[in-house]
PDB file of C-alpha atoms in Angstrom:
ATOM      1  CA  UNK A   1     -12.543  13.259   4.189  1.00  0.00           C
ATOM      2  CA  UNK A   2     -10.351  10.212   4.275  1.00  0.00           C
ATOM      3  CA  UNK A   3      -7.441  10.260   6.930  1.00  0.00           C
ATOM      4  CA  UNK A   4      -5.017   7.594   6.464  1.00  0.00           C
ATOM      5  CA  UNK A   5      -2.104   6.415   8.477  1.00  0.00           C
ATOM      6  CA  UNK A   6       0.579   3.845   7.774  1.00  0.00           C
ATOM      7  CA  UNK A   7       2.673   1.774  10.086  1.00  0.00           C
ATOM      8  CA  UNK A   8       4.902  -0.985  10.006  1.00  0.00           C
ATOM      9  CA  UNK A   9       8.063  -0.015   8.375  1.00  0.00           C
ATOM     10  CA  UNK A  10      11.522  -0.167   9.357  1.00  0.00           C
ATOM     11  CA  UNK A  11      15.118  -1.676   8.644  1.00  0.00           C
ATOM     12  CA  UNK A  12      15.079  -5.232   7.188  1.00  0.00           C
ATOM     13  CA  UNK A  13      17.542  -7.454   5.523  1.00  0.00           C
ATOM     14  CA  UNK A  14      17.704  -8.408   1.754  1.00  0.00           C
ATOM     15  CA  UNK A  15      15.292 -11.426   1.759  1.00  0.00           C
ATOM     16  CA  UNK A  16      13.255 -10.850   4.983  1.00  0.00           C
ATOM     17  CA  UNK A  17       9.802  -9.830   5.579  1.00  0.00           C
ATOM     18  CA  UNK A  18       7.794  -6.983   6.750  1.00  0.00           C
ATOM     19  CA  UNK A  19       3.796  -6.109   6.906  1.00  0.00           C
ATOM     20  CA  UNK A  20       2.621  -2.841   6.207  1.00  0.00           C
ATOM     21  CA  UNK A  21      -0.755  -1.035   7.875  1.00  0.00           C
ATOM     22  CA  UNK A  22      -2.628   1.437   6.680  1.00  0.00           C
ATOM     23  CA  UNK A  23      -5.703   2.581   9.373  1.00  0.00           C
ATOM     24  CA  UNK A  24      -8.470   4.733   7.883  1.00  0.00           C
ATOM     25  CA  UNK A  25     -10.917   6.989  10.071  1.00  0.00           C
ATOM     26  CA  UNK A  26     -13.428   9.574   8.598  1.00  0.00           C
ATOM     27  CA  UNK A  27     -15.725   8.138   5.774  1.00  0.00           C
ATOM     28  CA  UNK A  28     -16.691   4.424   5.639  1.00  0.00           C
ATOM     29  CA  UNK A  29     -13.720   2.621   4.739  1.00  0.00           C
ATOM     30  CA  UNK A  30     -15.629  -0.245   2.917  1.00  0.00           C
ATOM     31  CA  UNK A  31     -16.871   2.668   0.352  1.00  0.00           C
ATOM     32  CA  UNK A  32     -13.042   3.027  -1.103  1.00  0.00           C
ATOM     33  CA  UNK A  33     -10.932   1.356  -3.252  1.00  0.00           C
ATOM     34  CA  UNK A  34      -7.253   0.891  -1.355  1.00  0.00           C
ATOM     35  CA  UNK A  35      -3.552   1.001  -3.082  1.00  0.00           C
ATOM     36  CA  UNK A  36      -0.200   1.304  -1.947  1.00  0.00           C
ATOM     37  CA  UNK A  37       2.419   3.432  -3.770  1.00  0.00           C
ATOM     38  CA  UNK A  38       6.083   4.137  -3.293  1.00  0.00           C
ATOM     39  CA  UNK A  39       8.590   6.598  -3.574  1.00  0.00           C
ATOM     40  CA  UNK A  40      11.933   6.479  -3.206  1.00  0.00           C
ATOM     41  CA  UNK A  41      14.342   9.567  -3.382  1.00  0.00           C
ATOM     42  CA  UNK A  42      15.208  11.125  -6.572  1.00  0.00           C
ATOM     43  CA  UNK A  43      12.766   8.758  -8.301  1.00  0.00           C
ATOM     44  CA  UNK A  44       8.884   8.919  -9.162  1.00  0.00           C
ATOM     45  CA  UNK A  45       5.932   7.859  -7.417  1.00  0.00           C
ATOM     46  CA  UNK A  46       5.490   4.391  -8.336  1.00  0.00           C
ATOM     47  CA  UNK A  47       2.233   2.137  -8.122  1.00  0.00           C
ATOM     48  CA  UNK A  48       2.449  -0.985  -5.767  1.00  0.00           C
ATOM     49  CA  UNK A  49      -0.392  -2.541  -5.389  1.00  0.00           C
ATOM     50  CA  UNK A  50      -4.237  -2.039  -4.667  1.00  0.00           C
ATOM     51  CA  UNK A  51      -7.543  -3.749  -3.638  1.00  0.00           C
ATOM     52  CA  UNK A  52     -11.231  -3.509  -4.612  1.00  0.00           C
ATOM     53  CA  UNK A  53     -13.547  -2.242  -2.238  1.00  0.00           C
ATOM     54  CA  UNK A  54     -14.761  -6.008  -1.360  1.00  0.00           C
ATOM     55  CA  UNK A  55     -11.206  -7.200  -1.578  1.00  0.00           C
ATOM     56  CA  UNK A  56     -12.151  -9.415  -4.022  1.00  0.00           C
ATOM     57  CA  UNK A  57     -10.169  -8.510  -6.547  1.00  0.00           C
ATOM     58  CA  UNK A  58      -6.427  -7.121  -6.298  1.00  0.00           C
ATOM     59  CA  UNK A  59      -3.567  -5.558  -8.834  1.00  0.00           C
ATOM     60  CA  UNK A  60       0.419  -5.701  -8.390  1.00  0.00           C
ATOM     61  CA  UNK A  61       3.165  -4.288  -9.863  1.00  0.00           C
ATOM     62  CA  UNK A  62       5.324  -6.603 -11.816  1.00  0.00           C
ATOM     63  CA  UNK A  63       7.984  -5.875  -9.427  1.00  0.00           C
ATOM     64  CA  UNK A  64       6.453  -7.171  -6.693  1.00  0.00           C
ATOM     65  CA  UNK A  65       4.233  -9.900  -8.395  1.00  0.00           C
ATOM     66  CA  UNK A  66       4.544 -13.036  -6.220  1.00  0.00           C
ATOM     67  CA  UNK A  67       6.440 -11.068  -3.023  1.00  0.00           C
ATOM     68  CA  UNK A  68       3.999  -9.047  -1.874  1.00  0.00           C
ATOM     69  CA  UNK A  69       0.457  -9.437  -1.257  1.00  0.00           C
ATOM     70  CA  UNK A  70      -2.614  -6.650  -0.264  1.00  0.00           C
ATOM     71  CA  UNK A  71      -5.363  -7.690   1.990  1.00  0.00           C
ATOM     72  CA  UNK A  72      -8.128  -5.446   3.568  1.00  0.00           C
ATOM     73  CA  UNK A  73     -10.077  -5.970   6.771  1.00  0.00           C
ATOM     74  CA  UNK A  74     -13.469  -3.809   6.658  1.00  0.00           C
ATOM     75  CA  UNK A  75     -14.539  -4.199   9.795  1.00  0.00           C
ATOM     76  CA  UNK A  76     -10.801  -2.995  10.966  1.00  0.00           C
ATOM     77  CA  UNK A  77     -10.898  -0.526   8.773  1.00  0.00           C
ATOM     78  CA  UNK A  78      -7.553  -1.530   7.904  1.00  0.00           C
ATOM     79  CA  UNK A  79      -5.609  -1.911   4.711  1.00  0.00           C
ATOM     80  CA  UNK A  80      -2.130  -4.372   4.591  1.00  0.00           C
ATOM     81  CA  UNK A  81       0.673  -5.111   2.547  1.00  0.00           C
ATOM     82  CA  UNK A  82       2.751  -8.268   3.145  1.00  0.00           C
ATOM     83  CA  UNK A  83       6.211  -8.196   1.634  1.00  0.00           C
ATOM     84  CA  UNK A  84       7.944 -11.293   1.454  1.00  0.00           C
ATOM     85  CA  UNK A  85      11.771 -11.411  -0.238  1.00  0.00           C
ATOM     86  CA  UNK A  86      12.264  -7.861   0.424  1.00  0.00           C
ATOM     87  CA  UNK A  87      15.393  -6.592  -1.987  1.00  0.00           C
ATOM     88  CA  UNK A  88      16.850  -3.798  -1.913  1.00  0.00           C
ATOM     89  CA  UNK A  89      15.140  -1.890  -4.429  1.00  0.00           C
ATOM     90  CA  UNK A  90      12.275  -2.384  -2.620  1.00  0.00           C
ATOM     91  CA  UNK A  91      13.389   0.738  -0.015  1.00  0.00           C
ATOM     92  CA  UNK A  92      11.557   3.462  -0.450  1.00  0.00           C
ATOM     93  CA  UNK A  93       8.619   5.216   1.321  1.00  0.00           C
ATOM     94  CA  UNK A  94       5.264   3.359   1.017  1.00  0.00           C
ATOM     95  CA  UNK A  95       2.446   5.409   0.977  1.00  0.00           C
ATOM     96  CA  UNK A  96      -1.300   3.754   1.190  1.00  0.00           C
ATOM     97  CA  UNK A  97      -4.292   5.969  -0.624  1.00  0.00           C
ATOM     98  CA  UNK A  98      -7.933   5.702  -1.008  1.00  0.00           C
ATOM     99  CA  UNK A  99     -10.031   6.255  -4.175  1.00  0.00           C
ATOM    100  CA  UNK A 100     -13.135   5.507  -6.002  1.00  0.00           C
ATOM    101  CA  UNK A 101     -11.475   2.647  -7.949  1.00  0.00           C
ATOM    102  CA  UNK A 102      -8.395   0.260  -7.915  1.00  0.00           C
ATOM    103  CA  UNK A 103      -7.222   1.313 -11.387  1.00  0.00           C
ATOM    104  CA  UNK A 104      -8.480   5.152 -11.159  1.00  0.00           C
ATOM    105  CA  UNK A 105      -7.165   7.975  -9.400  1.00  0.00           C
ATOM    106  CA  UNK A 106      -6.521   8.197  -5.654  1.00  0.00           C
ATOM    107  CA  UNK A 107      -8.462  11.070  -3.575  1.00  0.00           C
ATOM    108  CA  UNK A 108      -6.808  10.547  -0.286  1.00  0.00           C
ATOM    109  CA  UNK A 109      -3.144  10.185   0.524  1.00  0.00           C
ATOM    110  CA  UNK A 110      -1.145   8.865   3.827  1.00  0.00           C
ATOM    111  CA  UNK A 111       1.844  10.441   5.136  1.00  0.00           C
ATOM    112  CA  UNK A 112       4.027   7.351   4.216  1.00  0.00           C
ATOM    113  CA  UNK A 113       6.250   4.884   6.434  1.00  0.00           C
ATOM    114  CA  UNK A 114       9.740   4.179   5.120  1.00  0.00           C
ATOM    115  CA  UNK A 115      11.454   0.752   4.556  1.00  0.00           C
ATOM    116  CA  UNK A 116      14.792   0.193   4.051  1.00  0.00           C
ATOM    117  CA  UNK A 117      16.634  -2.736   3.013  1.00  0.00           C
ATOM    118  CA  UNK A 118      19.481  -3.720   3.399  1.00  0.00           C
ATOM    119  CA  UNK A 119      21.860  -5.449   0.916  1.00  0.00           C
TER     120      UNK A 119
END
């Protein structure tokens, strides 16, 4: 078992900034693949972004292509997601998962932080 648990959101302005956590205990964290997903109400799940297990090699949304950026600290065992030029259709609940691969399916889920812009 994987237990994750996000931090870092909160109220922000249309073009400010805030940095998501994600802290994983349990299993060794450098053994999973991390993304970041959001929700927001009345809408589905949607993919944000994710990192390899090295953190070599990273995916984004279009959305949020050239805004926001993943990073991973192993030896933290710590998962982030920068987002730069927040808009408002970037509120939502973020949710950070673990998984076998970047691009597969996600075994483990976080209970979520919410962000919420403001226009």
């Amino acid at each position: 078992q994987v237990q994750l648990s996000e931090s870092g959101g909160g109220l922000v302005q249309a073009g400010g900034s805030l940095r998501l956590s994600c802290a994983a205990s349990g299993r060794t964290f450098s053994n999973y693949a991390m993304g970041w997903f959001r929700q927001a109400p009345g809408k589905e799940r949607e993919f944000v972004a994710a990192i390899s297990r090295s953190g070599l090699v990273t995916y984004y949304a279009d959305s949020v292509k050239g805004r926001f950026t993943i990073s991973r600290d192993n030896a933290k065992n710590t998962v982030y997601l920068q987002m730069n030029s927040l808009k408002f259709a970037d509120t939502a609940a973020y949710l950070c998962a673990a998984g076998e691969r970047a691009k597969g399916e996600y075994d483990y889920w976080g209970q979520g932080t919410q962000v919420t812009v403001s226009s």
